[in-house]
PDB file of C-alpha atoms in Angstrom:
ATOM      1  CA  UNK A1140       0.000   0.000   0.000  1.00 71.00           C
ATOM      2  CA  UNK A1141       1.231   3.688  -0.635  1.00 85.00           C
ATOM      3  CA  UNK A1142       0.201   6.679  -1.312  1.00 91.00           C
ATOM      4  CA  UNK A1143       0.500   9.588  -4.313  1.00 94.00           C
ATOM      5  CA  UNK A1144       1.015  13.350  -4.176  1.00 96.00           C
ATOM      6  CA  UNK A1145      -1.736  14.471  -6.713  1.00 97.00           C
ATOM      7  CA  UNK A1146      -2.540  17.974  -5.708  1.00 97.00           C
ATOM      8  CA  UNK A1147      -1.763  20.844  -3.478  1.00 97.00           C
ATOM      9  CA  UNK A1148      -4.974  22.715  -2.106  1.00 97.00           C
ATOM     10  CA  UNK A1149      -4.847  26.324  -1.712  1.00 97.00           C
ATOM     11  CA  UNK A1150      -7.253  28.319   0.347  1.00 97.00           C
ATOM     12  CA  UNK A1151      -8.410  31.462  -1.683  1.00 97.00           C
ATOM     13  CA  UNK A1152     -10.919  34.283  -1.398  1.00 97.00           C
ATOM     14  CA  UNK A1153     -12.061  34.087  -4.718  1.00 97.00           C
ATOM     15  CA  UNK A1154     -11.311  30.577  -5.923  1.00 98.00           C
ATOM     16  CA  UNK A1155     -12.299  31.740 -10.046  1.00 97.00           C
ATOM     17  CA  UNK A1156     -10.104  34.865  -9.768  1.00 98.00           C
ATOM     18  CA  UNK A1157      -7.164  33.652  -8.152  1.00 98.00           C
ATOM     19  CA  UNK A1158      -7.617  29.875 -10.361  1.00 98.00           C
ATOM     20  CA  UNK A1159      -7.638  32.479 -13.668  1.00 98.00           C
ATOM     21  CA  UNK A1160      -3.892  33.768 -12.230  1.00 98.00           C
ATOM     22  CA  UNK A1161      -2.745  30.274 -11.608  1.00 98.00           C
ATOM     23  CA  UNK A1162      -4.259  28.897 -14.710  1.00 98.00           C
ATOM     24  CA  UNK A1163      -2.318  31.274 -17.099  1.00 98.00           C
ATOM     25  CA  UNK A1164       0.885  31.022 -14.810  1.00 97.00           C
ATOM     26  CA  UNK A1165       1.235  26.778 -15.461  1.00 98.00           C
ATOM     27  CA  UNK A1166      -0.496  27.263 -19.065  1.00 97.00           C
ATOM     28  CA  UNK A1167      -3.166  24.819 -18.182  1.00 98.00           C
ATOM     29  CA  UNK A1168      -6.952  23.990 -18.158  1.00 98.00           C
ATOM     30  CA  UNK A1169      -9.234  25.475 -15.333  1.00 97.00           C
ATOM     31  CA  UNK A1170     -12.896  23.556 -14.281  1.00 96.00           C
ATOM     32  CA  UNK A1171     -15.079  23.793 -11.609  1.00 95.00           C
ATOM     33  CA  UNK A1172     -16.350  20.375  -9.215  1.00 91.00           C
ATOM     34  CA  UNK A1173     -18.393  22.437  -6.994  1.00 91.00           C
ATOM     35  CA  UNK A1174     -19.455  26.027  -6.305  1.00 94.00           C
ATOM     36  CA  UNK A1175     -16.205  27.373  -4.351  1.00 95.00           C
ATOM     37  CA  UNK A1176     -13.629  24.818  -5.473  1.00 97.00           C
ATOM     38  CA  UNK A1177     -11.966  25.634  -8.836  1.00 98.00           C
ATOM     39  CA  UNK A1178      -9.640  22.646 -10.075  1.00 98.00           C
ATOM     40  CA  UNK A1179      -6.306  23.124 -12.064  1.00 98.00           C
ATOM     41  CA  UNK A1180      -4.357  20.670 -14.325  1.00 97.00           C
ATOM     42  CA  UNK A1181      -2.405  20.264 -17.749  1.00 98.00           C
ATOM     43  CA  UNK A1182      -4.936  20.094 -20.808  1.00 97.00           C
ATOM     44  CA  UNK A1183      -5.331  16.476 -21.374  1.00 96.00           C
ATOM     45  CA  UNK A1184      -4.540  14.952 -18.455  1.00 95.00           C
ATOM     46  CA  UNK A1185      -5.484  12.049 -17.238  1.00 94.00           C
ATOM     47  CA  UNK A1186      -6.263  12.528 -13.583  1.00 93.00           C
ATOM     48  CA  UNK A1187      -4.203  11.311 -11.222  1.00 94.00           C
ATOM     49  CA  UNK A1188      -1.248  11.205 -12.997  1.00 95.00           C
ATOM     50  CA  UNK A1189       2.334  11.925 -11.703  1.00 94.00           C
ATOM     51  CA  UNK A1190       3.375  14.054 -14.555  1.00 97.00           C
ATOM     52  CA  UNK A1191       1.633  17.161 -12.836  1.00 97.00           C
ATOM     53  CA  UNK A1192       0.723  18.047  -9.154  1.00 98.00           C
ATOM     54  CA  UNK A1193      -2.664  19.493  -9.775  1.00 98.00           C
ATOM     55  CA  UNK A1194      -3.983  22.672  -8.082  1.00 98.00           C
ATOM     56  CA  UNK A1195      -6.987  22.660  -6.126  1.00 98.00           C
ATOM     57  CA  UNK A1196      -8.271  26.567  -5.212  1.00 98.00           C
ATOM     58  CA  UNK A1197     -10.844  26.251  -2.074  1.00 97.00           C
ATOM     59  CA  UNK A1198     -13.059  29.123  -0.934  1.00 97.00           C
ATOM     60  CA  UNK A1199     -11.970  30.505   2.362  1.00 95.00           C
ATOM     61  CA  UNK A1200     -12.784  33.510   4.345  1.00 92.00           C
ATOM     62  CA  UNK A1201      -9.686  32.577   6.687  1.00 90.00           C
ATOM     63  CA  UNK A1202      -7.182  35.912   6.076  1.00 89.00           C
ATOM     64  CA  UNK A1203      -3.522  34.928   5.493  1.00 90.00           C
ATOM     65  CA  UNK A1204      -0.990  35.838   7.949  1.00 88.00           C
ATOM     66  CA  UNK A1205       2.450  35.498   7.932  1.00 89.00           C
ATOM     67  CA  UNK A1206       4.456  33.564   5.097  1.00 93.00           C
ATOM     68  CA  UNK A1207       3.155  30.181   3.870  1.00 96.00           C
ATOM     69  CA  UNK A1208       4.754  26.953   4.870  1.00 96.00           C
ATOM     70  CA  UNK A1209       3.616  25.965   1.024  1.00 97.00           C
ATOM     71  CA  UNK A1210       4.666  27.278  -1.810  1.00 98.00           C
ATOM     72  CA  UNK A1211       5.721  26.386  -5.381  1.00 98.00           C
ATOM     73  CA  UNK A1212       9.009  27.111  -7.785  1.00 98.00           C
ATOM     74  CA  UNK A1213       8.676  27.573 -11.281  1.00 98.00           C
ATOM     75  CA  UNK A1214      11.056  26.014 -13.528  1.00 98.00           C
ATOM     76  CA  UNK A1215      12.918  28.454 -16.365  1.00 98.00           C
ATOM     77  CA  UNK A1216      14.938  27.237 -19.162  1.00 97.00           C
ATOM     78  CA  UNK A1217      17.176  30.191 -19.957  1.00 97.00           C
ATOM     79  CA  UNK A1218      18.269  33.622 -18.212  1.00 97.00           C
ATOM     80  CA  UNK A1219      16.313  35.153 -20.718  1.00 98.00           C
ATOM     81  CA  UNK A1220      13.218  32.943 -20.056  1.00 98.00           C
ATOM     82  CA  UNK A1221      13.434  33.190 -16.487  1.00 98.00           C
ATOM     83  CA  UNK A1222      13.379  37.756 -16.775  1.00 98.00           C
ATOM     84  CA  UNK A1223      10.237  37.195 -19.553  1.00 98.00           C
ATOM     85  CA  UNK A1224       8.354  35.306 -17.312  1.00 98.00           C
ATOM     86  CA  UNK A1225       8.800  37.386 -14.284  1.00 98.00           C
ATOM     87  CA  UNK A1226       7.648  39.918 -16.610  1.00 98.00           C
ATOM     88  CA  UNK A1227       4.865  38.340 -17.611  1.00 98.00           C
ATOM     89  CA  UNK A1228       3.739  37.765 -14.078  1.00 98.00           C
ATOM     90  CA  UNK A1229       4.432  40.589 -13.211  1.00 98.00           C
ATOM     91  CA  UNK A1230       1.674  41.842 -15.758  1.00 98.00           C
ATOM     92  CA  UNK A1231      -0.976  38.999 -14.869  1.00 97.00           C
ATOM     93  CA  UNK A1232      -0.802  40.134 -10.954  1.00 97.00           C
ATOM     94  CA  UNK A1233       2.351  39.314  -9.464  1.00 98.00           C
ATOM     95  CA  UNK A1234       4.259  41.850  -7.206  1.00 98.00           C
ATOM     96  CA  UNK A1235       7.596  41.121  -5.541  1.00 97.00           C
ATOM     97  CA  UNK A1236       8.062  40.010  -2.385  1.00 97.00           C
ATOM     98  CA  UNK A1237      10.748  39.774   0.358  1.00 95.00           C
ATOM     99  CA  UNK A1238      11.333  37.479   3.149  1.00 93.00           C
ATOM    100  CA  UNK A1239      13.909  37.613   4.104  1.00 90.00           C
ATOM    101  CA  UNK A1240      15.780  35.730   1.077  1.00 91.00           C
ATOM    102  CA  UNK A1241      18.907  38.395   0.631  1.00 92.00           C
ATOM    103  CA  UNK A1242      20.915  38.330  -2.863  1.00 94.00           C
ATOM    104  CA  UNK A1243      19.364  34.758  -4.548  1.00 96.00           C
ATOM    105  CA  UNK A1244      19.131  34.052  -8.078  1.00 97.00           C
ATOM    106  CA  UNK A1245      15.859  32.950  -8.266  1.00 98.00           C
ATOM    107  CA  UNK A1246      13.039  35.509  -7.950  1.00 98.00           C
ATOM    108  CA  UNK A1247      10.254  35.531  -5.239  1.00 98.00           C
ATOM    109  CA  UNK A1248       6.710  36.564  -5.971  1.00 98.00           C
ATOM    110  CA  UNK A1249       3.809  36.842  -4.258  1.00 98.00           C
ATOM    111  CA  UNK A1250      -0.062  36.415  -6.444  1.00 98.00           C
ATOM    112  CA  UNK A1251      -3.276  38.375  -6.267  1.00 98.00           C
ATOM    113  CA  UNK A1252      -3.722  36.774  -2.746  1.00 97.00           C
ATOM    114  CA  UNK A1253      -0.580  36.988  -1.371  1.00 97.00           C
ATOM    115  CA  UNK A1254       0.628  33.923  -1.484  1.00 97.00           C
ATOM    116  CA  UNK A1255       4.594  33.348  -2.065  1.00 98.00           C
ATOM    117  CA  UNK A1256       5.984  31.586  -5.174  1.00 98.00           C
ATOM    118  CA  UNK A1257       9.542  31.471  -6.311  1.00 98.00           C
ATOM    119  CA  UNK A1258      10.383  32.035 -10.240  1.00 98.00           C
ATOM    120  CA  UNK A1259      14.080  29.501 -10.286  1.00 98.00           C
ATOM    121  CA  UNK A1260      16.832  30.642 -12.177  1.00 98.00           C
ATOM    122  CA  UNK A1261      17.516  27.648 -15.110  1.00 97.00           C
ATOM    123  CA  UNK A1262      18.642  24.225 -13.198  1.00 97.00           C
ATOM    124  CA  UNK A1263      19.445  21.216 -14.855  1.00 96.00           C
ATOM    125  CA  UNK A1264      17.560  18.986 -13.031  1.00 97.00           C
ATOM    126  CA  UNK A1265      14.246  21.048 -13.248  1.00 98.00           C
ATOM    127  CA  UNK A1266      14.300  20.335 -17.326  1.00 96.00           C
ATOM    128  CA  UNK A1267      11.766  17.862 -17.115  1.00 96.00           C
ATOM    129  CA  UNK A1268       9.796  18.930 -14.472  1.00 98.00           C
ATOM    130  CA  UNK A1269       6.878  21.122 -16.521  1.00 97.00           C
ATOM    131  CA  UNK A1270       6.161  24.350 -15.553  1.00 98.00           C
ATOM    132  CA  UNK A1271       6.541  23.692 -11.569  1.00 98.00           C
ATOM    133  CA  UNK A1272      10.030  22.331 -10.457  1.00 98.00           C
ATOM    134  CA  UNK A1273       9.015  21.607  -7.333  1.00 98.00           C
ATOM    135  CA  UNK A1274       6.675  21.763  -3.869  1.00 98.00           C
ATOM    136  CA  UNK A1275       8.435  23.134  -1.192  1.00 98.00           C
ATOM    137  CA  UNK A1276       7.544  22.789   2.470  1.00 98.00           C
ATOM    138  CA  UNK A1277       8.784  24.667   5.125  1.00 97.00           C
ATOM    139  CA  UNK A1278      10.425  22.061   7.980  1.00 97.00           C
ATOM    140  CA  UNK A1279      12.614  21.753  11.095  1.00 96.00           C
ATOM    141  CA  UNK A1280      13.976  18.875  10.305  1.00 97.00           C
ATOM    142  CA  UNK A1281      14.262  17.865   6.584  1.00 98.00           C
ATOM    143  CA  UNK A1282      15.653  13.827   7.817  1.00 97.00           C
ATOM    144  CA  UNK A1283      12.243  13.589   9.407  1.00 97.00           C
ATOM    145  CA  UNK A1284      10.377  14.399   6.712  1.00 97.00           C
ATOM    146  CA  UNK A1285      12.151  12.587   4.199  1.00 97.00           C
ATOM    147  CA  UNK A1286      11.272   9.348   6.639  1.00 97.00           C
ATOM    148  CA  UNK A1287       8.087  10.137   6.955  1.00 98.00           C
ATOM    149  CA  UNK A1288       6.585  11.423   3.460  1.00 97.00           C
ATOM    150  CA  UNK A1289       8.872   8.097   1.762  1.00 96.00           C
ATOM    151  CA  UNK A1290       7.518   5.682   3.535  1.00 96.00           C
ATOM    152  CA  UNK A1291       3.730   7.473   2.683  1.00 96.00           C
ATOM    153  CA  UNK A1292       3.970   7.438  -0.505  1.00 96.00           C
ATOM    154  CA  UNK A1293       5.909   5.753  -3.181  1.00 93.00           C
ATOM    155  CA  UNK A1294       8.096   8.720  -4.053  1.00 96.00           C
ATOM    156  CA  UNK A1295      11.712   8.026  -4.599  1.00 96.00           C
ATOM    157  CA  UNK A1296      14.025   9.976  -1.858  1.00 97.00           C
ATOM    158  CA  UNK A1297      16.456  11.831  -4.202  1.00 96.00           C
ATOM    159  CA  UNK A1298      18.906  13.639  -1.752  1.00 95.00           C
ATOM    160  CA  UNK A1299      18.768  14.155   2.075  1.00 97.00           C
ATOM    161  CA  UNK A1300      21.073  16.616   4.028  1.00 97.00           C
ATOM    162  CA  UNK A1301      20.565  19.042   7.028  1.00 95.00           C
ATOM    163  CA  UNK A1302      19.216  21.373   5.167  1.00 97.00           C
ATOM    164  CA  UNK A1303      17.412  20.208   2.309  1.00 97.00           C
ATOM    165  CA  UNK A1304      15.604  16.957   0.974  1.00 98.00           C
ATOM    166  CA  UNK A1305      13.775  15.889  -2.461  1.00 98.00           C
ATOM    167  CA  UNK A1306      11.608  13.055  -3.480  1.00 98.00           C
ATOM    168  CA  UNK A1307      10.156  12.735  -6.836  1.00 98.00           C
ATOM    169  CA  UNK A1308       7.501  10.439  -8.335  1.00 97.00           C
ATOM    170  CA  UNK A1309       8.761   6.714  -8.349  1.00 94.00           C
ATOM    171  CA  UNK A1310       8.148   7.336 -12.436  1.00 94.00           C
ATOM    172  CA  UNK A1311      10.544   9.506 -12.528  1.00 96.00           C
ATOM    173  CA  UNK A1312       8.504  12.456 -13.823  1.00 97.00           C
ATOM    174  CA  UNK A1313       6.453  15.461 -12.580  1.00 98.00           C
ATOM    175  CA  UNK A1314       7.641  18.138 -10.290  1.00 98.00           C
ATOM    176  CA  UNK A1315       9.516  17.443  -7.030  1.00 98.00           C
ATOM    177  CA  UNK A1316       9.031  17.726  -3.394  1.00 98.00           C
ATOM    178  CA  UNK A1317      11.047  19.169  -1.536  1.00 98.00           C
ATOM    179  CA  UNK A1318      12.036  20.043   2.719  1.00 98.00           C
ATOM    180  CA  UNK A1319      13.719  23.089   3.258  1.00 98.00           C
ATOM    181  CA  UNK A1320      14.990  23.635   6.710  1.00 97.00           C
ATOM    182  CA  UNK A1321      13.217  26.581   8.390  1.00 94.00           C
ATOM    183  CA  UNK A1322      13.494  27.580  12.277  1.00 88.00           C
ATOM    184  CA  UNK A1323      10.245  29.603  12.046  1.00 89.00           C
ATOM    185  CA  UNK A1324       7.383  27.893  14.545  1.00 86.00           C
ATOM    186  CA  UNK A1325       4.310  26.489  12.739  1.00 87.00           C
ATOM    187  CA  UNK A1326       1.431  28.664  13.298  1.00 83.00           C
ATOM    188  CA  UNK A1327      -2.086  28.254  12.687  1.00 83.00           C
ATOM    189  CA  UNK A1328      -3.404  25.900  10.043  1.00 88.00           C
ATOM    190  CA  UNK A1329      -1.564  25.624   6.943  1.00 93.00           C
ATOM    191  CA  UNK A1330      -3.281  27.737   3.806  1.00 94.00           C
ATOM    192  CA  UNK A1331      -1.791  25.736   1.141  1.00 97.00           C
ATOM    193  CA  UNK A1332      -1.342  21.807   1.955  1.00 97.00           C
ATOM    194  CA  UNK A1333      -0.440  18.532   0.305  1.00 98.00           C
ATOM    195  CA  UNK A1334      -3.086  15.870  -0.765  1.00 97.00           C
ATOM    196  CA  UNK A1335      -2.397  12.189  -1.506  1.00 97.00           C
ATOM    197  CA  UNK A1336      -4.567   9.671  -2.734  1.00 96.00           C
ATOM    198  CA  UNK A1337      -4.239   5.563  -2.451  1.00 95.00           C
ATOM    199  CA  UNK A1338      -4.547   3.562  -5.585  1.00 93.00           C
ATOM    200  CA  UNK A1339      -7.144   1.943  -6.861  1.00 93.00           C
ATOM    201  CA  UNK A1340      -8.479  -1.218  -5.188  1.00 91.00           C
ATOM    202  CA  UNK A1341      -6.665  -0.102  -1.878  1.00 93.00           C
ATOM    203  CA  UNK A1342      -8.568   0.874   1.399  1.00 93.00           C
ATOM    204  CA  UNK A1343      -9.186   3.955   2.486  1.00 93.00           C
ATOM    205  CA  UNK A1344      -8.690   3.250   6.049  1.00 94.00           C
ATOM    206  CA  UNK A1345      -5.983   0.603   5.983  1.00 95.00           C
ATOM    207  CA  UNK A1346      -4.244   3.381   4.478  1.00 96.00           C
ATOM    208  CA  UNK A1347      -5.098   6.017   6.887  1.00 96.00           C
ATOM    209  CA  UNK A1348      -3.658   3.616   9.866  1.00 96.00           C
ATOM    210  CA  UNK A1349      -0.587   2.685   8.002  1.00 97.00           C
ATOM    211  CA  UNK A1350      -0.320   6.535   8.088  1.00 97.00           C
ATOM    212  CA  UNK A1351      -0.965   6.970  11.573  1.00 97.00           C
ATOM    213  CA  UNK A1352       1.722   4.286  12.815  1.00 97.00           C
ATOM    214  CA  UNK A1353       4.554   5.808  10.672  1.00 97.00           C
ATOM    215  CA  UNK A1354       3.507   9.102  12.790  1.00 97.00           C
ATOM    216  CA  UNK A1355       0.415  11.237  11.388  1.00 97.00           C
ATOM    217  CA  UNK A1356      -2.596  12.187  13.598  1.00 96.00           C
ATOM    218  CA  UNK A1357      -5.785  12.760  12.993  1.00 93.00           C
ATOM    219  CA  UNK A1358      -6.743  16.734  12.745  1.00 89.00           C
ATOM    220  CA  UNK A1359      -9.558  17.706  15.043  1.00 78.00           C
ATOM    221  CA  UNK A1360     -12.094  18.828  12.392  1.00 68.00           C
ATOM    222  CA  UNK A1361     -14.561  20.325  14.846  1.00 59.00           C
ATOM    223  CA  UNK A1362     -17.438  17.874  13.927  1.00 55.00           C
ATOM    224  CA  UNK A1363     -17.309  18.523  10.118  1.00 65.00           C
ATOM    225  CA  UNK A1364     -17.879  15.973   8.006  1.00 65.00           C
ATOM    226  CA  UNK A1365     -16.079  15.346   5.114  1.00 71.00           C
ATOM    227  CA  UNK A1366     -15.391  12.120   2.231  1.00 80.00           C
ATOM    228  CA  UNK A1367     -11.419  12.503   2.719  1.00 84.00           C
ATOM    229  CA  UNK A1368      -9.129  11.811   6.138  1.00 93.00           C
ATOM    230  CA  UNK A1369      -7.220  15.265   7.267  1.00 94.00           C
ATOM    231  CA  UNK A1370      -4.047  13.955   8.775  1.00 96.00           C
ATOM    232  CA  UNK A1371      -1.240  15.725  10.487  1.00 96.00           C
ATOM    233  CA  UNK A1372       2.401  14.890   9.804  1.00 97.00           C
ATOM    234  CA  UNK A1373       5.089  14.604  12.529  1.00 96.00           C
ATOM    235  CA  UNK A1374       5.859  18.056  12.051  1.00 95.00           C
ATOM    236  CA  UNK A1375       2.256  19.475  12.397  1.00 94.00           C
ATOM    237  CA  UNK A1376       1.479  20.163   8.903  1.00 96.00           C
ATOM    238  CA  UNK A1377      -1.951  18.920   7.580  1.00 96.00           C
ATOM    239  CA  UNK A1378      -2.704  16.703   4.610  1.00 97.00           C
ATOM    240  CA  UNK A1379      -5.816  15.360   2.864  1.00 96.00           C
ATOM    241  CA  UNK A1380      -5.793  11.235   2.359  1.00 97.00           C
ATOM    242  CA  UNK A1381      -8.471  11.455  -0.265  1.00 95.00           C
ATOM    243  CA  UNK A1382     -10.321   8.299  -1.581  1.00 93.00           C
ATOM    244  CA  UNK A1383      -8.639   5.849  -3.868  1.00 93.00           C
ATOM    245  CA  UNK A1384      -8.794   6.592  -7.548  1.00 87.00           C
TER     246      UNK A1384
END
């Protein structure tokens, strides 16, 4: 049994506007499940597959505060690609944005809602990647989290040091996810998260307890009741275990 990372899920004040930004940042298609949920993936996809980590955009009234724990970097090909498409961000909504990350090559952004995004200067082992390199996530410990999120799912762990660790889909393709070491305290629930899904034929809560003894919780959902299993991971950040597919 394992699991897949299939989406991110973004918390938004206006799902449509902010799923237009994103939409025309990746190049891809933009649909709508439900009234306050607008969906994101590559035109012609077939869904779930690891060449893309889809975009879900989820209604929320919940304000942001202080810098996601979430974010995504864009892959560029070129110098030259990397200044036209902070341009052309720029020009969809885009402004920049510093935290704190001094004299970098890459670019940092922030969209319509305020959520951070890095633009990466070209790197050789984004060129295969698609439009997002990878999923970064904010951690204290990047070892832990490397145990943890490879034995969840059946991503490959590419490289694990102090500071930094990457998995990528056991296909080899898609974007990759990545553990950046960060001494800022968790606060508050996350506003942009991970989802994983089990494959097909596999059960829902066999998969949830497998979870559970390799160290999630269960989030305290306040009574809600929802088809998917929010979990916590054993750094405190929350994740959707979503039904097979």
């Amino acid at each position: 049994m394992a699991t897949r990372l299939v989406q991110i899920n973004m918390k938004a004040r206006n799902d449509a506007a902010l799923g237009g930004f994103w939409a025309k940042v990746l190049g891809w298609g933009i649909s709508s499940e439900e009234p306050g949920v607008t969906n994101l993936e590559p035109v012609g996809l077939v869904y779930p597959d690891p060449v893309a980590v889809c975009i879900d955009l989820v209604i929320s009234t919940e304000p942001k505060v202080g810098k996601n724990r979430v974010h995504v970097d864009l892959a560029t090909t070129s110098a030259e690609h990397q200044a036209e498409l902070v341009a052309r961000l720029t020009e969809l909504g885009a402004t920049p944005v510093d935290i704190g990350q001094g004299d970098v090559p890459w670019t940092v952004l922030a969209d319509p809602e305020g959520n951070e995004f890095c633009v990466l200067e070209p790197r050789p082992i984004y060129r295969d990647t698609g439009p997002i390199a990878a999923v970064v996530v904010d951690c204290a410990d990047p070892h832990e989290m490397a145990r943890f999120w490879g034995q969840a799912t059946d991503w490959t762990v590419h490289e694990v040091t102090g500071e930094h660790a990457s998995l990528r889909s056991a296909a080899g393709v898609g974007p990759y996810l990545e553990f950046v070491r960060n001494p800022d305290p968790k606060t508050g629930w996350n506003r942009v998260h991970l989802d994983v899904r089990p494959y097909p034929g596999d059960d829902m809560a066999a998969e949830a307890d497998r979870l559970r003894a390799l160290g999630a919780t269960d989030a305290d959902l306040g009574g809600t009741d929802v088809r998917w299993k929010v979990l916590i991971d054993t750094e405190g950040n929350e994740f959707c275990l979503l039904t097979p597919a």
